[in-house]
PDB file of N, CA and C in Angstrom:
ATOM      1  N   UNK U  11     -12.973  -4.701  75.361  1.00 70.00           N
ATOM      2  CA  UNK U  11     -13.660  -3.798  74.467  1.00 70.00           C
ATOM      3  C   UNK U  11     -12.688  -3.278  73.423  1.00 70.00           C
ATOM      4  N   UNK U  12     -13.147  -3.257  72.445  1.00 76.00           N
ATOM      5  CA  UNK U  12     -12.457  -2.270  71.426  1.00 76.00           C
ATOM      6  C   UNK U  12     -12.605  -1.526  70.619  1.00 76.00           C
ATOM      7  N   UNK U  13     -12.002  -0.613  70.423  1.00 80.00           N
ATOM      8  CA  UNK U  13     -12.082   0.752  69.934  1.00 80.00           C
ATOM      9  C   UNK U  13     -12.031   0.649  68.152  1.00 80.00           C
ATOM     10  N   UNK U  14     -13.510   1.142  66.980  1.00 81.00           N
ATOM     11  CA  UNK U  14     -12.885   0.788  65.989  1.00 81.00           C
ATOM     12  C   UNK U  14     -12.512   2.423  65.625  1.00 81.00           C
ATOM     13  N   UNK U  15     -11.536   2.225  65.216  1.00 82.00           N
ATOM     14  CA  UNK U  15     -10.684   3.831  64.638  1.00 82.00           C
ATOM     15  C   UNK U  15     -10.534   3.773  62.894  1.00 82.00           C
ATOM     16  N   UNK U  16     -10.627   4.715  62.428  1.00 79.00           N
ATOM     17  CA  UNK U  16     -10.477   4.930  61.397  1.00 79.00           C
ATOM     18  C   UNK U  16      -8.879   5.799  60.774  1.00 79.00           C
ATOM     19  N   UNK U  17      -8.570   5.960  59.406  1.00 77.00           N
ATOM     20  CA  UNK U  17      -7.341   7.157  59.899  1.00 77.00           C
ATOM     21  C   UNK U  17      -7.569   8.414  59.958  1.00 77.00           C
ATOM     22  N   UNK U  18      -6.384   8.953  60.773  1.00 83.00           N
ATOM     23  CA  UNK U  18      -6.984  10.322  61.214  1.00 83.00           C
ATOM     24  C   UNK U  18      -7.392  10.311  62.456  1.00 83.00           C
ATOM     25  N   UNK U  19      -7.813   8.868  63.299  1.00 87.00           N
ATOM     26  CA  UNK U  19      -8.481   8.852  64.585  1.00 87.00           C
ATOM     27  C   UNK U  19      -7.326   8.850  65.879  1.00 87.00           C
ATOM     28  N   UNK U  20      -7.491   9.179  66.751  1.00 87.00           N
ATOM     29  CA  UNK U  20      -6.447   9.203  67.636  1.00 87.00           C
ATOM     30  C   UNK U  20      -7.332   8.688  69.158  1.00 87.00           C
ATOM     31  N   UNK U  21      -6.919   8.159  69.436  1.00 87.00           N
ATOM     32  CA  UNK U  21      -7.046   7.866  71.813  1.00 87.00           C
ATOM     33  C   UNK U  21      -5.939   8.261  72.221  1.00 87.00           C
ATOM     34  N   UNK U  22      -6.596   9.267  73.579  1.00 86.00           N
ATOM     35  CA  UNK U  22      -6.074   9.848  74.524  1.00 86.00           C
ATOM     36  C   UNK U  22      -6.117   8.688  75.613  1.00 86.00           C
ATOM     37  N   UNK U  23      -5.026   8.588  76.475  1.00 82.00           N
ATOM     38  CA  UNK U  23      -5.823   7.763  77.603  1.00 82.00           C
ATOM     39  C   UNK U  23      -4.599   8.208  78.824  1.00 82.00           C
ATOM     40  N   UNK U  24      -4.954   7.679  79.948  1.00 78.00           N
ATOM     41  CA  UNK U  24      -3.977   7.788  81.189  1.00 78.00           C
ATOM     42  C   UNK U  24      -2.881   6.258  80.954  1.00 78.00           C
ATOM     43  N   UNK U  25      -2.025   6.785  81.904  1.00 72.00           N
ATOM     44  CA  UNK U  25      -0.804   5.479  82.125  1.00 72.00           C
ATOM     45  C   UNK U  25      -1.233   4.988  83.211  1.00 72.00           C
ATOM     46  N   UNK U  26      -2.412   4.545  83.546  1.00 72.00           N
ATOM     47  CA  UNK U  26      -2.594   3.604  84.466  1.00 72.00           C
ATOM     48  C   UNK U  26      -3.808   2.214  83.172  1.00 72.00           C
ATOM     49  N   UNK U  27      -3.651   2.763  82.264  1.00 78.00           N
ATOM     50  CA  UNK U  27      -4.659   1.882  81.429  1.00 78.00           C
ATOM     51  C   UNK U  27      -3.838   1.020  80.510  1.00 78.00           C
ATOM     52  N   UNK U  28      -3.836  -0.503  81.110  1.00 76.00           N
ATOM     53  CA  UNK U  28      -3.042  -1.752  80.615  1.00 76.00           C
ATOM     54  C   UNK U  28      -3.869  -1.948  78.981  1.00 76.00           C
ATOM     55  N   UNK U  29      -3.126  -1.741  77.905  1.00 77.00           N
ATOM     56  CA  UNK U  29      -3.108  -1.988  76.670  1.00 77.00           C
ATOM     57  C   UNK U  29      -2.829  -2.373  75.762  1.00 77.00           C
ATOM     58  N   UNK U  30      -3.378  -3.306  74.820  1.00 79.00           N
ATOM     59  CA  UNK U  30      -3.001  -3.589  73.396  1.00 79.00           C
ATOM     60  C   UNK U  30      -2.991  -3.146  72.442  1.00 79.00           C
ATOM     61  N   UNK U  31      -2.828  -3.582  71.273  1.00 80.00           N
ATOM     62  CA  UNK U  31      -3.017  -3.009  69.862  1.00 80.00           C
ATOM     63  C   UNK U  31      -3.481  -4.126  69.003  1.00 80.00           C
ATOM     64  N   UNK U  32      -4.543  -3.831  68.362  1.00 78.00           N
ATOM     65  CA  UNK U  32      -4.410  -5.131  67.124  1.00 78.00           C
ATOM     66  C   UNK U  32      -4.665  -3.951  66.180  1.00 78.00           C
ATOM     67  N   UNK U  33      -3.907  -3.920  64.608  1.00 76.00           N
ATOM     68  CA  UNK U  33      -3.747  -3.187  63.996  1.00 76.00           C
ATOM     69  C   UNK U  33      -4.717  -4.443  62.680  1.00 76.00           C
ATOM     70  N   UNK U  34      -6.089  -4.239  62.156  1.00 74.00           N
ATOM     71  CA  UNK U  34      -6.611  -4.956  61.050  1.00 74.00           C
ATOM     72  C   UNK U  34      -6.042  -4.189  59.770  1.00 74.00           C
ATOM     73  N   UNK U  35      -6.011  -5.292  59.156  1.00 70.00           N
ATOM     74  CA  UNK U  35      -5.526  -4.950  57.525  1.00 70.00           C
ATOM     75  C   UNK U  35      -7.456  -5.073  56.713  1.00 70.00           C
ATOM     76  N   UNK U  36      -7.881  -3.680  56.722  1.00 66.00           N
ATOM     77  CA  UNK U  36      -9.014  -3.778  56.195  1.00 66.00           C
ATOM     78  C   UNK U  36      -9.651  -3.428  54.402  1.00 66.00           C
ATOM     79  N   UNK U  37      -8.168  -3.001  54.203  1.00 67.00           N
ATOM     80  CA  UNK U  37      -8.150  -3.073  53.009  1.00 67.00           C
ATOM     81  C   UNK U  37      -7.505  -4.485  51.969  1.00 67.00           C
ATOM     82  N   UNK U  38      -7.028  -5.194  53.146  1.00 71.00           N
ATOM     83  CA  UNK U  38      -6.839  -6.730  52.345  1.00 71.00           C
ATOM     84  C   UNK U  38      -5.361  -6.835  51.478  1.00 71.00           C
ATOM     85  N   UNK U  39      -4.608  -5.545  52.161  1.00 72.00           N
ATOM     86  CA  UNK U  39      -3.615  -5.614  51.775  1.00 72.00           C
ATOM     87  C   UNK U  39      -2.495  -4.972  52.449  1.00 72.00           C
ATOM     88  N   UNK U  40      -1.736  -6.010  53.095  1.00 67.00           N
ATOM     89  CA  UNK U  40      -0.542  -5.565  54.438  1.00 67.00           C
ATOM     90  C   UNK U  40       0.369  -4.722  54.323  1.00 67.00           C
ATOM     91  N   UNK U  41       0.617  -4.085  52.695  1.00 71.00           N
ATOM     92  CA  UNK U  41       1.709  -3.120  52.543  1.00 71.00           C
ATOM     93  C   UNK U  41       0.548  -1.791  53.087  1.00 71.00           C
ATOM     94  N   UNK U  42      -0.757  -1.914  52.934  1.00 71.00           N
ATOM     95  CA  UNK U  42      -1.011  -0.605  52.669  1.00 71.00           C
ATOM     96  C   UNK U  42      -1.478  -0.094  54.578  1.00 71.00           C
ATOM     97  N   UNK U  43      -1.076  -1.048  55.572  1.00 73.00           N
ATOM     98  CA  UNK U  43      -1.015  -1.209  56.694  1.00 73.00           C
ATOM     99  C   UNK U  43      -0.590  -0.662  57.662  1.00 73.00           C
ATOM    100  N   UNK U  44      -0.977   0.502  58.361  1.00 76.00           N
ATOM    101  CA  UNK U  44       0.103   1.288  59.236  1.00 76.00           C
ATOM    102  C   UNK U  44      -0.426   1.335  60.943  1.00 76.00           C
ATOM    103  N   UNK U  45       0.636   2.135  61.729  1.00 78.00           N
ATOM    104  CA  UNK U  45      -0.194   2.296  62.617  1.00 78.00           C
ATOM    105  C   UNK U  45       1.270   3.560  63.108  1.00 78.00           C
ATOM    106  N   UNK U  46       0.609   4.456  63.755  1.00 80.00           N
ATOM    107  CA  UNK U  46       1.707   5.251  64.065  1.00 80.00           C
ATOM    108  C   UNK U  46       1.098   5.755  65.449  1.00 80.00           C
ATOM    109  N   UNK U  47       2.077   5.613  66.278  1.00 82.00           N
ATOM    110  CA  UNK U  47       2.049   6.235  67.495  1.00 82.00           C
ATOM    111  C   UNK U  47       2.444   7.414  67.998  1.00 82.00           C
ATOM    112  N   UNK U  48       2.098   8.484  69.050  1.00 83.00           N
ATOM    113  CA  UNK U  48       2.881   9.725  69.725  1.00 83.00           C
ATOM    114  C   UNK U  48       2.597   9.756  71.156  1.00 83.00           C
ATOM    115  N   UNK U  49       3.826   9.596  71.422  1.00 80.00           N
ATOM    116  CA  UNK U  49       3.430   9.270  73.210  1.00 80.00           C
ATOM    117  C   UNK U  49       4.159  10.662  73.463  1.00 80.00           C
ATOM    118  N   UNK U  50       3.193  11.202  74.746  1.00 79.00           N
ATOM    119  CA  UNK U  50       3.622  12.164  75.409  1.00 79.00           C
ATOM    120  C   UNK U  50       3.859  12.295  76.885  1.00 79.00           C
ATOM    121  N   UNK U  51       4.772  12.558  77.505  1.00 73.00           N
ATOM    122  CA  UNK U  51       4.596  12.273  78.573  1.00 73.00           C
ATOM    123  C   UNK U  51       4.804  13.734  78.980  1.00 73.00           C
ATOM    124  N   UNK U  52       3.754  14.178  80.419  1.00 72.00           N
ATOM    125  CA  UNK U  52       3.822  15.032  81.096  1.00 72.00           C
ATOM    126  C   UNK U  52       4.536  15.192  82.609  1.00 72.00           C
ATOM    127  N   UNK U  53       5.533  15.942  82.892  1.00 69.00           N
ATOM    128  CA  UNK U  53       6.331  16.395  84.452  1.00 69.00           C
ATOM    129  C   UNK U  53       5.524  17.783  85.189  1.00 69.00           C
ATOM    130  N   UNK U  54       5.209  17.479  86.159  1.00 69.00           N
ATOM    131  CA  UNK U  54       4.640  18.453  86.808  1.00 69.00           C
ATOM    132  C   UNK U  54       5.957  19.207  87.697  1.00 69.00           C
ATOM    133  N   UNK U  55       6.616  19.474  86.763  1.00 73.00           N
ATOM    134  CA  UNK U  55       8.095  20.105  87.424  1.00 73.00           C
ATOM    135  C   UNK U  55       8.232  21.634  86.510  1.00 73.00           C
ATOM    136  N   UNK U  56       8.043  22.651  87.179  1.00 81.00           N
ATOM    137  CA  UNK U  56       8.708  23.702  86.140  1.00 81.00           C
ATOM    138  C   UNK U  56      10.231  23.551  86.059  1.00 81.00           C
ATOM    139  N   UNK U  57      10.817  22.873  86.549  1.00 82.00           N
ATOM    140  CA  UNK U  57      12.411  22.510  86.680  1.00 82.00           C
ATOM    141  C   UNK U  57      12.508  21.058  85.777  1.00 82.00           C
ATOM    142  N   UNK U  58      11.368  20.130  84.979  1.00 76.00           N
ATOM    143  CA  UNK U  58      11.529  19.164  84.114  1.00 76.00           C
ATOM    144  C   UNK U  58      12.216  18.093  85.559  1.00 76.00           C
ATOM    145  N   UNK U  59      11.922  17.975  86.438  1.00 77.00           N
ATOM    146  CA  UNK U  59      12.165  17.203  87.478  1.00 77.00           C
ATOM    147  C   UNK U  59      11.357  15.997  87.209  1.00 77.00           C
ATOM    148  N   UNK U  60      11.927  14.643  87.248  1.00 75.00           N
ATOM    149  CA  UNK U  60      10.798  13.667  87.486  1.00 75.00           C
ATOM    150  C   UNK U  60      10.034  13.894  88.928  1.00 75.00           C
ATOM    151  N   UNK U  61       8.872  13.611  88.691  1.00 75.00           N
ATOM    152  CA  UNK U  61       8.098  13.393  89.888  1.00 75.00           C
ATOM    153  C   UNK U  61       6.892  12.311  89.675  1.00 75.00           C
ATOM    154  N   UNK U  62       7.580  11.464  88.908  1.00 74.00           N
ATOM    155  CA  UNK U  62       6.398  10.621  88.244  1.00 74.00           C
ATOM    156  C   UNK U  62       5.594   9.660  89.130  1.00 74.00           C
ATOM    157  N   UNK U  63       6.834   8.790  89.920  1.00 76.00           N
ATOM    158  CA  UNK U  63       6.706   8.371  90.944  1.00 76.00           C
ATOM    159  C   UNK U  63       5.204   8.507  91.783  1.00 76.00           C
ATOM    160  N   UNK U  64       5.006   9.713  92.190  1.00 82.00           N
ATOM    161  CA  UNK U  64       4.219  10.779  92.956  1.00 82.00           C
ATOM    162  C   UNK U  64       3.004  10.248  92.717  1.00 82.00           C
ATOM    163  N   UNK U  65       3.013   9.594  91.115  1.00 81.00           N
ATOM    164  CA  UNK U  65       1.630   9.847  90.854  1.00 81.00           C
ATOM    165  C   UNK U  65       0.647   8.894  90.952  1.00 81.00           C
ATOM    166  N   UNK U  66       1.578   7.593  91.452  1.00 85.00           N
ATOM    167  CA  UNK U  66       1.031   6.049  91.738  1.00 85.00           C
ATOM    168  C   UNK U  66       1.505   5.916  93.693  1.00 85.00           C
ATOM    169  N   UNK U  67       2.221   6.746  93.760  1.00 89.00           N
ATOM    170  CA  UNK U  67       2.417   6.161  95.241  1.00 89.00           C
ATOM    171  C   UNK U  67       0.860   6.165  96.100  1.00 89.00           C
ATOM    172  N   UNK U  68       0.528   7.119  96.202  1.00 92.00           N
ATOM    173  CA  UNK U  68      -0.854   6.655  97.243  1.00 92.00           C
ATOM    174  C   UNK U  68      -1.803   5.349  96.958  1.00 92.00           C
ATOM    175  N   UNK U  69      -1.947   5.736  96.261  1.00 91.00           N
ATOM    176  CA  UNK U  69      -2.856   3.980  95.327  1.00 91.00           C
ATOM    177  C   UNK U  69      -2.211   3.016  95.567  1.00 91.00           C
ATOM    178  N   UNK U  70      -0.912   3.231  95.090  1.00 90.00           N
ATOM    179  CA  UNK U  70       0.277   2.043  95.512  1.00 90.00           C
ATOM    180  C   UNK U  70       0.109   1.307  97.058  1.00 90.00           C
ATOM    181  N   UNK U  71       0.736   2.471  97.898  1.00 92.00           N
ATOM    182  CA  UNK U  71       1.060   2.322  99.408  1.00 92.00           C
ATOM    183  C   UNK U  71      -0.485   1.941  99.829  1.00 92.00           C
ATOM    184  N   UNK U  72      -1.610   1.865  99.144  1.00 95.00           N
ATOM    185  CA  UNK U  72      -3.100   1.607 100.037  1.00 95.00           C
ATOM    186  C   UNK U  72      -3.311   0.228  99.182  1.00 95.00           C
ATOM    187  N   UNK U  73      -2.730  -0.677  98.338  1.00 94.00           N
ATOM    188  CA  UNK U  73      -2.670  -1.537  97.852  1.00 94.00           C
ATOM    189  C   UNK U  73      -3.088  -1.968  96.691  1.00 94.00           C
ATOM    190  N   UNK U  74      -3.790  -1.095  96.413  1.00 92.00           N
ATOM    191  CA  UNK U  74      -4.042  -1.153  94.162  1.00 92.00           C
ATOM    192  C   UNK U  74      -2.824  -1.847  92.948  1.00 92.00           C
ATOM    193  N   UNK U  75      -3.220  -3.393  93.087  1.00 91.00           N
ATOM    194  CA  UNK U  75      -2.230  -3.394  92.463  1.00 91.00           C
ATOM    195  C   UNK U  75      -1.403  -3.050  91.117  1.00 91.00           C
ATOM    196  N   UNK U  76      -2.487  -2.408  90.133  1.00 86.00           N
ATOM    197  CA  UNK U  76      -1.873  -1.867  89.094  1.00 86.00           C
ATOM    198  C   UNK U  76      -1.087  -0.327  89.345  1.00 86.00           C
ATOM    199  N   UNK U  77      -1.039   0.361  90.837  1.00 87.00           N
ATOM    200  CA  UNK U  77      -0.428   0.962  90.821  1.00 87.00           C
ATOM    201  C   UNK U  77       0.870   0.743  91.870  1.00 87.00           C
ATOM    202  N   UNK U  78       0.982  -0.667  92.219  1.00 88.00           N
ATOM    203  CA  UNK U  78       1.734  -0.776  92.794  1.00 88.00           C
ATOM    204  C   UNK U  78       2.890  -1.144  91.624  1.00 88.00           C
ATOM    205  N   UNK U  79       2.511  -2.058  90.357  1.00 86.00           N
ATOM    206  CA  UNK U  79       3.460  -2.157  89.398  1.00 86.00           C
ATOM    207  C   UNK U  79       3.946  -1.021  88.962  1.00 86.00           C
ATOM    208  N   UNK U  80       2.762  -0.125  88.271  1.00 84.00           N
ATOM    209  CA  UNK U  80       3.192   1.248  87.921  1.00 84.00           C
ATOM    210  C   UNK U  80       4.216   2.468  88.642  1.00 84.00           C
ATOM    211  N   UNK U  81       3.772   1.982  90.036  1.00 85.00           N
ATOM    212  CA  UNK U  81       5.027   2.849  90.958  1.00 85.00           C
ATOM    213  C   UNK U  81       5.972   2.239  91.297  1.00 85.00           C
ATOM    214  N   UNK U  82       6.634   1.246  90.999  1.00 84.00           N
ATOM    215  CA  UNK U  82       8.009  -0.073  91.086  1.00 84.00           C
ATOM    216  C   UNK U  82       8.408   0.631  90.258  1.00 84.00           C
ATOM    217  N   UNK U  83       7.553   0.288  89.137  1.00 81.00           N
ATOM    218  CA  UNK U  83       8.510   0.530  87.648  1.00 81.00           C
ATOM    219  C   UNK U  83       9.088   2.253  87.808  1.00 81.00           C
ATOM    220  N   UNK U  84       8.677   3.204  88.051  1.00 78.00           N
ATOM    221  CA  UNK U  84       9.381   4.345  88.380  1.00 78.00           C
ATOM    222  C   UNK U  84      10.073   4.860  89.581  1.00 78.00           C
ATOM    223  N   UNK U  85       9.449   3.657  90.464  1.00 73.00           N
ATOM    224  CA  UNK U  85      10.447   4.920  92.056  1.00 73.00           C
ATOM    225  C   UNK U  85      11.950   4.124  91.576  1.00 73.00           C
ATOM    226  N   UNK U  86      12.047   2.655  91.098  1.00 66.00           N
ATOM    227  CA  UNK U  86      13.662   2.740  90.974  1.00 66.00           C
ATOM    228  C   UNK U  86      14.241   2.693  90.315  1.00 66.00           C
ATOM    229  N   UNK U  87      13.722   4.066  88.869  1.00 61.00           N
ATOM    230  CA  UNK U  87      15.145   4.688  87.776  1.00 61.00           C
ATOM    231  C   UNK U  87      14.397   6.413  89.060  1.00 61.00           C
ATOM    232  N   UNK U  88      13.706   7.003  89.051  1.00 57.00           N
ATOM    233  CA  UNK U  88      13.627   8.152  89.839  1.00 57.00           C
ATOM    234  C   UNK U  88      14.117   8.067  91.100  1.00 57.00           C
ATOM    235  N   UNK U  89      13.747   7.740  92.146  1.00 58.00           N
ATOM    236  CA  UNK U  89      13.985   7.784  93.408  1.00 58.00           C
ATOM    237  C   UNK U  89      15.287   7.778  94.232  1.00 58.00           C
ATOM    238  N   UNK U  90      16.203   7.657  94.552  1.00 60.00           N
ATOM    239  CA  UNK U  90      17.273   7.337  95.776  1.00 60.00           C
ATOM    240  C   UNK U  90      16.488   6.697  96.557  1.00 60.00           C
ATOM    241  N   UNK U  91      16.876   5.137  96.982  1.00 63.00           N
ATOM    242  CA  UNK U  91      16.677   4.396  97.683  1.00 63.00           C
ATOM    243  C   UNK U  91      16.075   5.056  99.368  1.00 63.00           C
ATOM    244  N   UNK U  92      16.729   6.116  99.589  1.00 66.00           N
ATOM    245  CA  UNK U  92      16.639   6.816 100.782  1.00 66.00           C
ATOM    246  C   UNK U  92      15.876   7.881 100.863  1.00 66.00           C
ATOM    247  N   UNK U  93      14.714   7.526  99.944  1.00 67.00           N
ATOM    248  CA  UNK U  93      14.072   8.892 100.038  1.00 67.00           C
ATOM    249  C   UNK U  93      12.366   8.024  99.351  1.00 67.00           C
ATOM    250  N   UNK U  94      12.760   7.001  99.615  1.00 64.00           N
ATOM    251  CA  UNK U  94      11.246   6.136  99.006  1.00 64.00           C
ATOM    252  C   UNK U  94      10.235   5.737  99.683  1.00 64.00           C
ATOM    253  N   UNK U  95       9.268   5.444  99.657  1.00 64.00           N
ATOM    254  CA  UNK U  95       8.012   5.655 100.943  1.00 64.00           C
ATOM    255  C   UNK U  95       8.308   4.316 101.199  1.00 64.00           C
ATOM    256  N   UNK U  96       8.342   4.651 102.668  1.00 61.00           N
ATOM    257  CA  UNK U  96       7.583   3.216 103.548  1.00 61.00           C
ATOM    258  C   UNK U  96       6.765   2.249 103.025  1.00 61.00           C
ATOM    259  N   UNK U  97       6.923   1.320 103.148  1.00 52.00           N
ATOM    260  CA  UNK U  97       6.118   0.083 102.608  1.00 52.00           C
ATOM    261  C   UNK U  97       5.574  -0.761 103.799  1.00 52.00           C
TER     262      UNK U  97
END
């Protein structure tokens, strides 16, 4: 499916939603062509602690596999090896 946006338009979405971009040149001319992004990411830490991890492990550990990628990719820059859930 895809989203047609205009400028000025913005999507919100979660980090569990696998995505592309196709950026159309609808004015027929590639200089006048943009696309600008703002990613935000939120820590549920009043201490700015990662806990990102946290937020794919159950899904993960019950076998979902888009959150099993999604929680790879963070338990090992966050985690200590010795402190990572059972598998």
């Amino acid at each position: 499916a895809y989203l047609g946006l205009n400028g000025g338009d913005s999507v919100a979405h979660q980090s569990t939603l696998l995505h592309g971009v196709q950026v159309d040149d609808i004015e027929h001319d590639p200089s006048n062509t943009e696309r600008w992004s703002w990613i935000l990411w939120y820590r549920d830490s009043d201490t700015c602690e990662d806990h990102g991890h946290e937020w794919f492990q159950d899904c993960a550990l019950a076998g979902d596999a888009v959150c099993m990628e999604l929680y790879a990719t963070k338990v090992g820059v966050t985690v200590p090896p010795n402190q990572r859930a059972a598998t």
